[in-house]
Every structure is written in structure tokens, then in C-alpha cells.
XYZ file of C-alpha atoms in Angstrom:
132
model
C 137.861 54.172 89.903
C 137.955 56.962 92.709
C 138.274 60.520 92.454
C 139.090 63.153 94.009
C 137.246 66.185 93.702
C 139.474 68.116 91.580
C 140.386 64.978 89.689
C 136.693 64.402 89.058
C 135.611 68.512 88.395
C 138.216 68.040 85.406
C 137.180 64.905 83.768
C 133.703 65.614 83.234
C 134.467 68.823 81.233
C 137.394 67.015 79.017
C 134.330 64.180 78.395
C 132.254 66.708 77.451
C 134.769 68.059 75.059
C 135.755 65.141 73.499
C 132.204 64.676 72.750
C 131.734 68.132 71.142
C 134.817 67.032 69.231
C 133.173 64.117 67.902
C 130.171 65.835 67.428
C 131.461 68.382 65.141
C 133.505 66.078 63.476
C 130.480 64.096 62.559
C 128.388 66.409 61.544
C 130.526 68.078 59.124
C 130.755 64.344 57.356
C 127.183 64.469 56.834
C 127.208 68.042 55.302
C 130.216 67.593 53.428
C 128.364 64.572 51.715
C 125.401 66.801 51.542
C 127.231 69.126 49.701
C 127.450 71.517 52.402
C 130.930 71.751 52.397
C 131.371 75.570 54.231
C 129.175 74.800 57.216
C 131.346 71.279 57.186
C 134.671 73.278 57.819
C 133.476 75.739 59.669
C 132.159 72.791 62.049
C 136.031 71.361 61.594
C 137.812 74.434 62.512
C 135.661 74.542 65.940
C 136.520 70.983 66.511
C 140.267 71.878 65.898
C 140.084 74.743 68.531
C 138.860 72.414 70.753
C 141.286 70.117 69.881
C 143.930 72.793 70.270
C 142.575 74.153 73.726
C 142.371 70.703 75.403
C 145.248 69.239 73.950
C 143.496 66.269 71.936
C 146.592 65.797 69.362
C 144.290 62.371 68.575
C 141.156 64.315 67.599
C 143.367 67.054 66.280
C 144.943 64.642 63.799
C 141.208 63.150 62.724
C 139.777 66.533 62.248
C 142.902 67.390 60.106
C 141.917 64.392 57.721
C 138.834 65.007 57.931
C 139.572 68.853 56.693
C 141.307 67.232 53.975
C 138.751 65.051 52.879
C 136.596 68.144 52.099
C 139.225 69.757 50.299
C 139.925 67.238 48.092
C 136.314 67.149 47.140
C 135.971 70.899 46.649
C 139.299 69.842 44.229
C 141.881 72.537 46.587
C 144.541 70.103 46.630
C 147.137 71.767 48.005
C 144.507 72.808 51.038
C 143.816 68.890 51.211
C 147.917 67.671 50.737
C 148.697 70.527 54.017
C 145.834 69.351 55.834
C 146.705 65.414 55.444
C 150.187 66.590 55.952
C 149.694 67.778 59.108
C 147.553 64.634 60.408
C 150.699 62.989 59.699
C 152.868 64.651 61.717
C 150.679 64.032 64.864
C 149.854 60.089 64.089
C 154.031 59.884 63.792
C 154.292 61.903 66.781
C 151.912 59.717 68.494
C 152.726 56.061 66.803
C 149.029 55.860 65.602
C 149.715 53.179 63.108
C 146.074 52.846 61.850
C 145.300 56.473 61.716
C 148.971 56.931 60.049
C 147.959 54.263 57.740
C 144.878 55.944 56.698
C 146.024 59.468 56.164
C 148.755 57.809 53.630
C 146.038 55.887 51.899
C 143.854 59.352 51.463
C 147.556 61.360 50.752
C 148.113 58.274 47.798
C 144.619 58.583 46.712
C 144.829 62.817 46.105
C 148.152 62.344 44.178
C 146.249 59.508 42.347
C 143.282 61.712 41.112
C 145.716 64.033 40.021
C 147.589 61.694 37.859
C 150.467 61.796 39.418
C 150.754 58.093 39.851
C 154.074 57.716 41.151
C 153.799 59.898 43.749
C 150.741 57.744 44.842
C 153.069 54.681 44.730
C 155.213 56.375 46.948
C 152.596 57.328 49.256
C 151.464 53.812 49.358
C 154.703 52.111 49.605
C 155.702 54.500 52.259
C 152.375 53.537 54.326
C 153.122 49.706 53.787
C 156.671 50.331 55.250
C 155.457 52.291 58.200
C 153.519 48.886 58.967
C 156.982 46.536 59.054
């Protein structure tokens, strides 16, 4: 592929943001597993301003989950149900089936381990549909 040399000035530093993206996202996995789970959203929230700045609605809507997925461990569920909720809304927006698929699965699985079965049947049901 050519480039001119604008074009090419601005890809490089979008690579090298997505890359911090993924970095951070990463990273705060690990801690959060390590039980590290302030330095892990304080790694997220950097990733989201990234996300934010550059306009990476994809990476915006992993670290989102990803957010949520710490919440849920730290047991803030409401934190974790806004977080997911707002993952959502950008895999919709963006027809991510797989990544909308995923944050229903983790939105079924919070109402789940708060006994609140039927709204995790819901959740899953309504990630089925969104398949068909």
C-alpha cells in the first residue's frame, strides 16, 4: 500500500496508540487477577482516554468490559452493570456481534451471581436473539 506523507505521519501514531490501548488493557487483566484491582483501572481509564482521544469506539467498548469485569469482582455491581452497559451501546452502534455477544453473556452472568435469575435469562435470551 502507498502513502503519502501525511497519510503515512498519521498512521504510525494511531498504530502506536492502538498498541498502548492493548497494552493497558492487558496489563490491567493480569493485575486484576493478581488482585491488584486499583492499578488495573487506573490502567483502564488511560486506555479509555486513549480510546476517547483517537476515536477507537472498538477498544473503547473492550476496555468498558473489561472495567466491568473488575467491578464485578470487587462485587460494585452497579459500577460493573453501567460499565457493561455502556460496551453495549458501542458493539450495537457498531454491529459487533461477537463482542455484543460477550458483553450479554458477562451482563447475564452479574445478574446471575446476584440471584436474580430471570433477569439473567433475559440477558441471555436477548444475546441469543441478537444472533438470528
Amino acid at each position: 500500500m502507498r502513502y503519502e506523507s501525511g497519510e503515512k505521519a498519521q498512521a504510525l501514531p494511531k498504530n502506536n496508540q492502538l498498541s498502548e490501548i492493548a497494552r493497558l488493557n492487558e496489563e490491567a487483566i493480569k493485575e486484576s487477577r493478581q488482585g491488584q484491582s486499583q492499578e488495573a483501572l487506573q490502567r483502564l481509564q488511560k486506555a479509555l482516554a486513549i480510546s476517547r482521544d483517537f476515536g477507537e469506539r472498538s477498544w473503547k467498548a473492550v476496555t468498558f468490559n473489561n472495567i466491568g469485569r473488575i467491578y464485578q469482582s470487587q462485587k460494585k455491581y452497579s459500577e460493573a452493570l453501567q460499565s457493561y452497559q455502556q460496551a453495549l451501546l458501542i458493539n450495537k452502534e457498531l454491529g459487533d456481534l461477537v463482542r455484543l455477544g460477550k458483553t450479554y453473556s458477562n451482563i447475564g452472568y452479574l445478574f446471575d451471581i446476584q440471584n436474580q435469575p430471570e433477569l439473567a435469562i433475559f440477558s441471555y435470551r436477548t444475546h441469543l436473539i441478537s444472533f438470528f
